Coordinates of C-alpha atoms in Angstrom, one line a residue:
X1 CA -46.7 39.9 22.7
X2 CA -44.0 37.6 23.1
X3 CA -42.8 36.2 26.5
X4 CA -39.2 37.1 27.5
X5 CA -37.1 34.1 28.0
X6 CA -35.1 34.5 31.1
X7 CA -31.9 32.5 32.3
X8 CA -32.1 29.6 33.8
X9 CA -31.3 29.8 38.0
X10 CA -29.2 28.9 39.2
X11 CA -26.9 30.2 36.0
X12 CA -25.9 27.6 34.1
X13 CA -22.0 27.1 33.1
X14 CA -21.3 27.3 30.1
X15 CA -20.4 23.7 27.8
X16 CA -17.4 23.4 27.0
X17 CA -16.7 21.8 23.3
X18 CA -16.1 18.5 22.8
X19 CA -12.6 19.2 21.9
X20 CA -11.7 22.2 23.8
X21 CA -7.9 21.9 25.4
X22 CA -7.7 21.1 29.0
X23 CA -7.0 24.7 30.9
X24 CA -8.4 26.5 28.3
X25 CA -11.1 28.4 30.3
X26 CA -13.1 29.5 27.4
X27 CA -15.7 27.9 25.6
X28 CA -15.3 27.1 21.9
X29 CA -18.8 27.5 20.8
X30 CA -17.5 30.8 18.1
X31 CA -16.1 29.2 14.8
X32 CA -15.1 32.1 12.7
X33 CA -16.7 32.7 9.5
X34 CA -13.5 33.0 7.4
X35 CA -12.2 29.6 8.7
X36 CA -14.3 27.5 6.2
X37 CA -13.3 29.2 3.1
X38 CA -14.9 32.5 2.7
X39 CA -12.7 35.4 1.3
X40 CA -10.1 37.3 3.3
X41 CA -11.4 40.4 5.0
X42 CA -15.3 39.4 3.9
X43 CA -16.9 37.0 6.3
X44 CA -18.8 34.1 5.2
X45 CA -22.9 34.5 6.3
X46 CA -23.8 32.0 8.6
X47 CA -26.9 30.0 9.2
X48 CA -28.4 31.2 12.6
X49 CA -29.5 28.1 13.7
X50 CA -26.6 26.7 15.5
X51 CA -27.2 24.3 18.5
X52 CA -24.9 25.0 21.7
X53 CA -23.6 21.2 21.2
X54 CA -22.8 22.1 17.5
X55 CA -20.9 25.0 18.7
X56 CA -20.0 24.2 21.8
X57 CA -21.8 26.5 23.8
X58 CA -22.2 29.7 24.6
X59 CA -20.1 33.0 23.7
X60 CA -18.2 35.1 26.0
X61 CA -21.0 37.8 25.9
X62 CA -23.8 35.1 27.5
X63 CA -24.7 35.3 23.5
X64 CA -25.4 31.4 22.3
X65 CA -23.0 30.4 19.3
X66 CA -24.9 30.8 16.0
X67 CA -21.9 31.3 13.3
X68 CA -22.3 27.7 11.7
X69 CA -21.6 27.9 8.0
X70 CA -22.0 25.6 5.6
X71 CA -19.2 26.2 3.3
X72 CA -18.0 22.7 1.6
X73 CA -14.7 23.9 -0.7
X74 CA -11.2 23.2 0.0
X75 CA -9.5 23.3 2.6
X76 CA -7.3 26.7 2.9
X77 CA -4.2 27.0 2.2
X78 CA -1.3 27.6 4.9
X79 CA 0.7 30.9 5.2
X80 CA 3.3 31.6 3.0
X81 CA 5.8 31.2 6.0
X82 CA 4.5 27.6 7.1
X83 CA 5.2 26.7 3.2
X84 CA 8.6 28.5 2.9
X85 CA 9.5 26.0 6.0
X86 CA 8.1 23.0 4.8
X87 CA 9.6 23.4 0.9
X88 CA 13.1 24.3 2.9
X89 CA 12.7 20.7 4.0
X90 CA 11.3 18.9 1.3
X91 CA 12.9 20.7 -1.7
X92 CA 17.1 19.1 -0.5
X93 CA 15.1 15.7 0.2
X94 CA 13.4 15.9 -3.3
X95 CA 16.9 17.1 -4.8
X96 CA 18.8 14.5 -3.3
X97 CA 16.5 11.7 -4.8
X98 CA 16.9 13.3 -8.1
X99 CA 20.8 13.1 -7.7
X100 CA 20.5 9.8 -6.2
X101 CA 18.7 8.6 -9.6
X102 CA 20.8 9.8 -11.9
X103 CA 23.8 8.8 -10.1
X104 CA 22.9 5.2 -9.7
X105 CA 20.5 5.0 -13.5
X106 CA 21.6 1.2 -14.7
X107 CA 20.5 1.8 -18.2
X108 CA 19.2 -1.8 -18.3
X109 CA 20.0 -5.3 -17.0
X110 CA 23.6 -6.8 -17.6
X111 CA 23.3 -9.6 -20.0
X112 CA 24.1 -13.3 -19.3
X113 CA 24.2 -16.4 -20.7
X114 CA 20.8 -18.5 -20.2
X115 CA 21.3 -21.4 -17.7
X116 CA 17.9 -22.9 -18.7
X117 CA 16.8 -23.4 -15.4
X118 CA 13.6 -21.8 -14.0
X119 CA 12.5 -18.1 -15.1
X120 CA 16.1 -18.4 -16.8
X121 CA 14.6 -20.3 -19.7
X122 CA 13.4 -19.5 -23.3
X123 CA 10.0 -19.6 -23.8
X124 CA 7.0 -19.6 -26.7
X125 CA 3.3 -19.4 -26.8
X126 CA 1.6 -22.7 -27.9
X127 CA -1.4 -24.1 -28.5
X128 CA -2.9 -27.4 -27.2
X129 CA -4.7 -29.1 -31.0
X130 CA -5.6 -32.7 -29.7
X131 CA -5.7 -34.6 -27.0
X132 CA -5.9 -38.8 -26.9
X133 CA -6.4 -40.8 -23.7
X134 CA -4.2 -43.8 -23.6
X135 CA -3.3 -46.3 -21.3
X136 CA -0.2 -45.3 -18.6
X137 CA 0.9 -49.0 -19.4
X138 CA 1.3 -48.4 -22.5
X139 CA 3.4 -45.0 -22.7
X140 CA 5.6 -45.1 -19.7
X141 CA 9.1 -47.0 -19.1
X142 CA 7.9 -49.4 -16.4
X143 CA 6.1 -52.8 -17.3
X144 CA 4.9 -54.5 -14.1
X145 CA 2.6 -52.4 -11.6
X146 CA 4.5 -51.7 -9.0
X147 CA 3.7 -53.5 -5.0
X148 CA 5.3 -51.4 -2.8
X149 CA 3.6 -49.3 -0.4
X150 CA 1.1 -47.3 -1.6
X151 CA 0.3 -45.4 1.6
X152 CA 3.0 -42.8 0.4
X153 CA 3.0 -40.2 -2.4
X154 CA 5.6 -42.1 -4.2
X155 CA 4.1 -45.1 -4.2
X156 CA 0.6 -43.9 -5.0
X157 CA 2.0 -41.7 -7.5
X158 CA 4.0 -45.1 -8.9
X159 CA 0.7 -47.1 -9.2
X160 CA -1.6 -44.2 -10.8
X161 CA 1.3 -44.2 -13.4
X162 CA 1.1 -47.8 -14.1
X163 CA -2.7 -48.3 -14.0
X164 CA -4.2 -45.1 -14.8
X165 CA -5.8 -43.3 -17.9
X166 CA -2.9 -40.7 -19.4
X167 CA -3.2 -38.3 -22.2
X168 CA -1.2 -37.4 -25.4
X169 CA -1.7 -33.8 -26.1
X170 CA -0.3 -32.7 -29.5
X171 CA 0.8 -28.7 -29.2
X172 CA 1.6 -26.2 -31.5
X173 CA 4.6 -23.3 -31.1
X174 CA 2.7 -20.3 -32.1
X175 CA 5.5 -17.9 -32.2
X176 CA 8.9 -17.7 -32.3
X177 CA 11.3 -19.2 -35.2
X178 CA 9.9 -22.7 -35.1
X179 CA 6.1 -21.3 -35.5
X180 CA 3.6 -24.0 -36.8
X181 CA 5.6 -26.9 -35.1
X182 CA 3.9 -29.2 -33.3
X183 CA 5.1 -31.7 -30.3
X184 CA 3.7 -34.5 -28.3
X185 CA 3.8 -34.2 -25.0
X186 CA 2.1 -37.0 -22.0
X187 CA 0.0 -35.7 -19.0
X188 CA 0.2 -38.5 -16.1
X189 CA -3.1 -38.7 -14.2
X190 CA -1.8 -37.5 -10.7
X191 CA -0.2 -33.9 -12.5
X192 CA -2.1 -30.8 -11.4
X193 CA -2.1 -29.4 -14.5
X194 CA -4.6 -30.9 -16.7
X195 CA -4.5 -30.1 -20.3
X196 CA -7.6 -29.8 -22.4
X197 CA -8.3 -29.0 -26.8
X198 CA -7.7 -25.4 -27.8
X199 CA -5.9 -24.5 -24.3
X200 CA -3.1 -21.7 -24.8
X201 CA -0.1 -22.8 -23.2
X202 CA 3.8 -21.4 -22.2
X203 CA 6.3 -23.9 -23.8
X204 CA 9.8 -23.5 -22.6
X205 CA 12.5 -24.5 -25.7
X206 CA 16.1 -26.0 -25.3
X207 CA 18.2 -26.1 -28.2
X208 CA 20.7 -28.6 -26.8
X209 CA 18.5 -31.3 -26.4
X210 CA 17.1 -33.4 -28.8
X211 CA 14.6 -32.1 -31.9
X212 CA 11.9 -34.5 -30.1
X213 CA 12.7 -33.3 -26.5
X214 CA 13.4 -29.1 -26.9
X215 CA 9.8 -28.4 -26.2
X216 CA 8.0 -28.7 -23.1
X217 CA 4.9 -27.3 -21.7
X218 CA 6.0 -25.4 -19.1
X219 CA 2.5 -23.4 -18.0
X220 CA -0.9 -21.9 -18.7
X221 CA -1.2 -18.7 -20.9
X222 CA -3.0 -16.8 -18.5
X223 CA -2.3 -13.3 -20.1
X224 CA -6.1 -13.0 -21.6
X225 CA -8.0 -13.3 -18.1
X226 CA -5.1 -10.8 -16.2
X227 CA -5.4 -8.0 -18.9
X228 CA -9.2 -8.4 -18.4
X229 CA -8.8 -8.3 -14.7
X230 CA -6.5 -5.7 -14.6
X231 CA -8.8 -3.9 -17.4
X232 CA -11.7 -4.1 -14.7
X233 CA -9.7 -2.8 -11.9
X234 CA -8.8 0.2 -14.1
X235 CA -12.4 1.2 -14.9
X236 CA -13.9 0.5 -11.4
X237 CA -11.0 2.5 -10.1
X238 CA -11.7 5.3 -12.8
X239 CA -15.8 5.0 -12.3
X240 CA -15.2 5.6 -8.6
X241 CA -12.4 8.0 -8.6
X242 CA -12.8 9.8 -11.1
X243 CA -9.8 12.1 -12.0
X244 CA -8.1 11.0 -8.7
X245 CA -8.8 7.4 -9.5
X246 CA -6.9 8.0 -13.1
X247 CA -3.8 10.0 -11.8
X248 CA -3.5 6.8 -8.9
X249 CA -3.6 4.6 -12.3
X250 CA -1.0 7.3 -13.8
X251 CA 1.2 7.2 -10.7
X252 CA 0.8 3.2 -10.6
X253 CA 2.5 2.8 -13.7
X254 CA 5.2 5.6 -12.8
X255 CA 5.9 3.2 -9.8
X256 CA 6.2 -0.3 -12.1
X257 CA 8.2 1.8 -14.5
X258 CA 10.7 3.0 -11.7
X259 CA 10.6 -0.7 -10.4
X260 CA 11.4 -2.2 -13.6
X261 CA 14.1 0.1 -15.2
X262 CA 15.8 1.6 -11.8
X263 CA 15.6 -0.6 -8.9
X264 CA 15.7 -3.7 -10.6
X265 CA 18.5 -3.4 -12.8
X266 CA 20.3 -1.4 -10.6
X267 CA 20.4 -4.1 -8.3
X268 CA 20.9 -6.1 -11.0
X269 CA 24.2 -4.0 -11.8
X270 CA 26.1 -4.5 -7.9
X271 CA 24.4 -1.7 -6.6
X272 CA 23.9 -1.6 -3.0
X273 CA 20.6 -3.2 -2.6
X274 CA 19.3 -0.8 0.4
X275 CA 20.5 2.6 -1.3
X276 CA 18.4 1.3 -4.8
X277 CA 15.5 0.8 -2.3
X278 CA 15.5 3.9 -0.2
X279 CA 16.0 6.8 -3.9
X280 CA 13.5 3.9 -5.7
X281 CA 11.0 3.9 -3.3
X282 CA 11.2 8.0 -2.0
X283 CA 11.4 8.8 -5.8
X284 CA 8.0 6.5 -5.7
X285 CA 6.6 8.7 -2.4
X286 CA 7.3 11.7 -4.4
X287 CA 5.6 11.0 -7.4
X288 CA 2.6 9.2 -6.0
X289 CA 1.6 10.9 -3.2
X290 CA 1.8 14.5 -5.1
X291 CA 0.5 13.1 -8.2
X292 CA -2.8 11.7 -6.3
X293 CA -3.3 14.5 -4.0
X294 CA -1.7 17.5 -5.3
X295 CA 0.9 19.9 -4.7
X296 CA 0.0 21.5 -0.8
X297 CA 0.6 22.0 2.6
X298 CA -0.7 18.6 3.7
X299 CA 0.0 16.1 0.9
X300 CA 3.9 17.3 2.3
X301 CA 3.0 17.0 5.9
X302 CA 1.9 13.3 4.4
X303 CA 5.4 12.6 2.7
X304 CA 7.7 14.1 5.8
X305 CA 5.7 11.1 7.8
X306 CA 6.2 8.7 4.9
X307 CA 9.9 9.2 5.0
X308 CA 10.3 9.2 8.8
X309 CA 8.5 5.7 8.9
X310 CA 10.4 4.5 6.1
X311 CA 13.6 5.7 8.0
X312 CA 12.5 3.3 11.1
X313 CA 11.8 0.8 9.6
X314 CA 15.2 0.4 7.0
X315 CA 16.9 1.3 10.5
X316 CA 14.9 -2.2 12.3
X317 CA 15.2 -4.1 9.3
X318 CA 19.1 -3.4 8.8
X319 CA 19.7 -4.4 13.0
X320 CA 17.2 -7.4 13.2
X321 CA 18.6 -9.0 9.6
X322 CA 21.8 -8.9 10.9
X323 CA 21.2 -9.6 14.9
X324 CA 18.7 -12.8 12.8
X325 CA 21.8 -14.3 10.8
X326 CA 19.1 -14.2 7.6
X327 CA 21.1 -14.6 4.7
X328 CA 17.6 -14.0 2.0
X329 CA 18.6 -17.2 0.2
X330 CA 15.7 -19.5 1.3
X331 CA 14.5 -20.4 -1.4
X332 CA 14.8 -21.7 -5.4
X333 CA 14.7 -18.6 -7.2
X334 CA 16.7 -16.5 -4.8
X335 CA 19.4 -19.5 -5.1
X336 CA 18.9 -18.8 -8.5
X337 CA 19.6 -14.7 -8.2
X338 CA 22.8 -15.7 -6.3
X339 CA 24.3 -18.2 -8.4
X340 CA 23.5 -15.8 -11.8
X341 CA 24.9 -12.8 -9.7
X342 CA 26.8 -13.7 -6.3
X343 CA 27.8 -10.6 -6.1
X344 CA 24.6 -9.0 -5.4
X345 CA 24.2 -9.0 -1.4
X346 CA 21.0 -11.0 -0.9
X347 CA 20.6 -9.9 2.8
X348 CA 20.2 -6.6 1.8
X349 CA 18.3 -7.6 -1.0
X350 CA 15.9 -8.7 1.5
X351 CA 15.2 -5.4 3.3
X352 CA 15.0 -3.6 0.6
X353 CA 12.1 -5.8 -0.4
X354 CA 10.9 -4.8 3.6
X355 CA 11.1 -0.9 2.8
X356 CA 9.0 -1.3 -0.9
X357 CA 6.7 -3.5 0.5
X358 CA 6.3 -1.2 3.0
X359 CA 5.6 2.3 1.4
X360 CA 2.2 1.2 -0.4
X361 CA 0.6 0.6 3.4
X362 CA 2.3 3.7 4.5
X363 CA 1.4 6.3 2.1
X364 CA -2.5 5.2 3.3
X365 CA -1.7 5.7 7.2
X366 CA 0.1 9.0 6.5
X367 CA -2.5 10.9 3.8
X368 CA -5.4 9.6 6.0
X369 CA -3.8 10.9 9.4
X370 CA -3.0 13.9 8.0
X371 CA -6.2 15.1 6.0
X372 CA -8.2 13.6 9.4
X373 CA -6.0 16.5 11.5
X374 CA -6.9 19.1 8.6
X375 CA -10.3 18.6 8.8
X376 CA -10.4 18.5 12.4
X377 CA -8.9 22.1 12.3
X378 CA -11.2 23.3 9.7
X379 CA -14.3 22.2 11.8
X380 CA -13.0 23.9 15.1
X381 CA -10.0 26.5 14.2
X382 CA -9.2 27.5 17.8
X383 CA -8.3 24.1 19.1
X384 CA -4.6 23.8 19.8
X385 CA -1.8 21.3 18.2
X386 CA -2.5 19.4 21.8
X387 CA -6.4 18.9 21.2
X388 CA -5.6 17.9 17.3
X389 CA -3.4 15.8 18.4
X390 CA -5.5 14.1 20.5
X391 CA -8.5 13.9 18.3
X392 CA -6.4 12.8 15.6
X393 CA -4.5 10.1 17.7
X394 CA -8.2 8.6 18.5
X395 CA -9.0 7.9 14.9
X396 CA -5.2 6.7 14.0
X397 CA -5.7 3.9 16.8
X398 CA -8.3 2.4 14.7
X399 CA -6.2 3.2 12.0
X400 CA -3.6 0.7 13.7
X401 CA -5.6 -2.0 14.4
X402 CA -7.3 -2.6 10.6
X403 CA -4.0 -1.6 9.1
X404 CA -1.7 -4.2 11.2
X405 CA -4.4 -6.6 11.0
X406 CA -4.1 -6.2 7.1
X407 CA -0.4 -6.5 7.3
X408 CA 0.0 -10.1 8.9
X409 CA -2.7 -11.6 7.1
X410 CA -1.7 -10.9 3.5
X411 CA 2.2 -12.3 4.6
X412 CA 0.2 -15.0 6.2
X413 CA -1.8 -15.9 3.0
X414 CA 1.5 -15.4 0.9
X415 CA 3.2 -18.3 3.2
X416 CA 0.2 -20.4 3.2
X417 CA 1.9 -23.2 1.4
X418 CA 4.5 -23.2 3.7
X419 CA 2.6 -23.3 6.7
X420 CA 0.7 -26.2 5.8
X421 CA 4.3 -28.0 5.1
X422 CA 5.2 -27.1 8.8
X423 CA 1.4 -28.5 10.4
X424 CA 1.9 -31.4 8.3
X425 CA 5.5 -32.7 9.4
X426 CA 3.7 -31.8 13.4
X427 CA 6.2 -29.3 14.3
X428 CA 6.8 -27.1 17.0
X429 CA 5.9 -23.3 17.0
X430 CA 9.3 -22.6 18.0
X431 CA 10.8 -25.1 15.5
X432 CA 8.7 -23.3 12.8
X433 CA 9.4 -19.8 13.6
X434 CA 13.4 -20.8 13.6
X435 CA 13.5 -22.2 10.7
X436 CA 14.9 -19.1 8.3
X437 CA 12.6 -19.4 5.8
X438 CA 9.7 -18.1 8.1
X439 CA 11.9 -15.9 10.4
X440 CA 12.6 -14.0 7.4
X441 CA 8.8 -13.1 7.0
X442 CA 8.5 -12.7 10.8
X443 CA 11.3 -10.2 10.1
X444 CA 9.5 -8.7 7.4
X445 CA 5.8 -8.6 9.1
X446 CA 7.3 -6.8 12.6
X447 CA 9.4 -4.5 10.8
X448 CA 6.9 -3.1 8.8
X449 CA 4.1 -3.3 11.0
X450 CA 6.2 -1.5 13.7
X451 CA 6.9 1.3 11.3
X452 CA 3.1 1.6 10.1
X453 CA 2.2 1.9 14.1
X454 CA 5.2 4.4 14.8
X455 CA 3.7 6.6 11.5
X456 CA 0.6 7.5 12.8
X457 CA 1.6 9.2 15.9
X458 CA 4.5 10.8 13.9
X459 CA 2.4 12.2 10.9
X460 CA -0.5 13.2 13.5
X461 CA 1.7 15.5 15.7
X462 CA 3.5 16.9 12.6
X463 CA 0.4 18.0 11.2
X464 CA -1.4 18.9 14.5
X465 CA 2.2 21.3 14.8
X466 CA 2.0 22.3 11.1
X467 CA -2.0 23.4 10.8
X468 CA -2.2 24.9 14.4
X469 CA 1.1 27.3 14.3
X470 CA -0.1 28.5 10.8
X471 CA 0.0 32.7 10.9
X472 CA -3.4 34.0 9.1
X473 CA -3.4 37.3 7.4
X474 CA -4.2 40.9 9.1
X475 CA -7.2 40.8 6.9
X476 CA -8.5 37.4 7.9
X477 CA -8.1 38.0 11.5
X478 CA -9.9 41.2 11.5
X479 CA -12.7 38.9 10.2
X480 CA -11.9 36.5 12.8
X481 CA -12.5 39.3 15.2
X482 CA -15.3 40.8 13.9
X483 CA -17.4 37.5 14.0
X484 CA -16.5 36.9 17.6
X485 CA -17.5 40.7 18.4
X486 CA -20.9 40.1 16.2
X487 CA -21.2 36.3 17.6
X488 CA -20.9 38.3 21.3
X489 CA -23.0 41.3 20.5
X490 CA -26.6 39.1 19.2
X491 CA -29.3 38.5 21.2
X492 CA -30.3 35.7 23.3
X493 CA -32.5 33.5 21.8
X494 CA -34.9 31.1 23.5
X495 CA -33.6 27.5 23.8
X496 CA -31.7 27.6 20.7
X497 CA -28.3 27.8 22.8
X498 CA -29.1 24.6 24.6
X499 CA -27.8 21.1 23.9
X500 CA -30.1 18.9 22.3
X501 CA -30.5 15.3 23.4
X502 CA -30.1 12.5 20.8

């Protein structure tokens, strides 16, 4: 004989879900069956052993919540109207980049003459045979050791050369039309690079000069421990992934191809540097993103958040560049760029390097924002786009913080070198951040980092609005409804309602 449970006195209220919407004034304890993936009009069989803080407490009919299923397939899809709406948006924008790349195809770099300077140089690969020490004395133009002051680089650098231990190292061309060569070249003692025997090298050739002076070593063949690395990356990425690790590697090398024979040469060819940028990198978005996750409902909730950052942050980029005076010729190579091509415009050069640089971090915050919401909705199908919202803006803010933290460290790290120049000459933190060279990656850092912080509220409310006004089927609500009316209708059961503690 069993001992009937009675309710508790004074009546207890019911819990209200962790994420039920303020103002609601029902509990959210009853998860439909259908909602995790079972067939329409055929509920899913639940496992009746529910806790009232799994389901968030108890039913309308004073019946505790015990429809907690266990299905684990994908997600389901959206109604046919939600993705008639969403392909009226994205099938123009997807149309327009196609336009936008044949309009604008360079069919290859413009040819010029080589200047010799630089990348701008022929090179070989070469091989270092032998390599003789020999007296700096002996090999170098000045006779007397120098007595000036040796406190300086020049000066230490001056008396290194005289007294110091050099090296002969006799190289070998290995390809090219002078294969089987071989030239001398010395190595002073304070270089950085150090050659060593059977070292493969980059030789840089100048037909103008002198037989005895058109090679020169130039730098280290490195090409044997990069494929390796990059041979690693591909397997561990693969191993891990599995088929969505290979299409990212598939839609990697879409993006290097689209960098190397659109956006480049295109700019190359007097195009406008920010229009290359904006069809180069959405053509990018496109491919990528649909590539890696597939062709649905929220993979183009993902891009519509992409390409609404991406339109901030060319807006920013364009006002600040200008308001900034930052010209993007800072340095050696894009001195270089400009005197090869002066009529590409190198200010908008540099924010289209902002928006490329940009998308890889974005298409992270969007996918993970959005699939967070879709999951969210999945677990608890009656919350509202407000309550998703919510939920999902919680996780996005720690989204934020690793994201923008990542952001300013890796320009940080890139200007390392230069940062050391500035601590070593003792100057000012406003003298440093003046100087264009770093106000152009303070540019770049804010720009994009305001854009990654403005996507996550973006992509969360558009797929909060997108999942939660989705119309299910006549046959899928009539299972909705017929597992509230069972979920009402069951027995009490002793205890098994109540929250556990943990």
């Amino acid at each position: 004989m069993t001992t009937p449970q009675h309710p508790p006195f004074p009546p207890r209220r019911p819990r209200r879900g962790p994420n039920a919407e303020e103002g609601d004034g029902r509990a959210t304890g009853h998860v439909p069956a259908f909602a995790h993936g079972a067939p329409e009009g055929r509920p899913e069989t639940g496992h009746g052993h529910g806790s009232g803080a799994e389901g968030g407490g108890q039913g309308a009919g004073g019946g505790h919540g015990h429809s907690h299923t266990h299905s684990h397939g994908p997600a389901a899809p959206v109604s046919r109207h939600l993705r008639k709406v969403i392909a009226a948006v994205l099938i123009p924008f997807a149309a327009a980049v196609v336009v936008g790349l044949a309009v604008l195809w360079p069919g290859g770099a413009p040819a010029h003459e080589r200047t010799g300077v630089g990348f701008d140089r022929q090179t070989q690969e070469a091989t270092v045979t032998k390599v003789v020490a020999l007296s700096c004395q002996s090999v170098n133009a000045s006779g007397g050791t120098p007595t000036g002051d040796t406190s300086t680089a020049e000066g230490s650098s001056a008396v290194q050369q005289a007294t110091g231990e050099c090296k002969r190292a006799t190289i070998r061309v290995d390809t090219g039309d002078d294969k089987g060569r071989t030239f001398n070249e010395i190595v002073q003692p304070d270089q950085s690079r150090q050659l060593h025997e059977g070292q493969k090298v980059v030789v840089a050739y100048e037909p103008s000069a002198p037989k005895d002076l058109q090679y020169s070593v130039t730098d280290i063949n490195r090409r044997l421990p990069l494929a390796l690395l990059a041979g690693i990356f591909a397997l561990a990425v693969v191993v891990v992934g599995r088929l969505r690790g290979l299409m990212a590697l598939v839609s990697l090398t879409i993006s290097f191809l689209l960098l190397n024979f659109f956006i480049l040469p295109a700019i190359l060819q007097g195009s406008n540097p920010l229009v290359v940028a904006v069809i180069g990198s959405s053509a990018i978005m496109l491919i990528a993103l649909y590539l890696c996750h597939g062709l649905s409902a929220r993979t183009s909730v993902a891009v519509l958040g992409t390409l609404i950052s991406l339109l901030l942050i060319g807006v920013l980029g364009s006002l600040f560049i200008g308001w900034a005076a930052l010209t993007g010729n800072t340095d050696d190579n894009t001195g270089l760029i400009h005197g090869l091509y002066p009529s590409i415009d190198m200010s908008g050069l540099l924010l289209a390097g902002v928006i490329i640089g940009s998308l890889g971090v974005l298409d992270d915050v969007t996918v993970t924002q959005t699939s967070a919401v879709w999951e969210l909705h999945e677990a608890n199908p009656t919350m509202g786009w407000r309550g998703l919202y919510r939920a999902g803006i919680r996780i996005g803010r720690d989204h934020i913080a690793s994201v923008v933290n990542t952001l300013v460290l890796a320009y940080a790290g890139a200007a390392l070198p230069l940062l050391l120049l500035f601590s070593i000459a003792q100057s000012g933190v406003g003298t440093v951040a003046n100087s264009e060279l770093v106000a152009e990656e303070i540019v770049r850092t804010l720009v994009g980092s305001i854009g990654l912080v403005a996507s996550v509220p973006v992509t969360t409310a558009l797929a909060a609005l997108v999942v939660s006004a989705d119309r299910p089927t006549a046959a899928a609500g009539a299972a909705a409804g017929a597992g509230v009316a069972a979920g009402a209708g069951a027995p009490a059961r002793g205890g098994r309602g109540r929250r556990r503690k943990r």
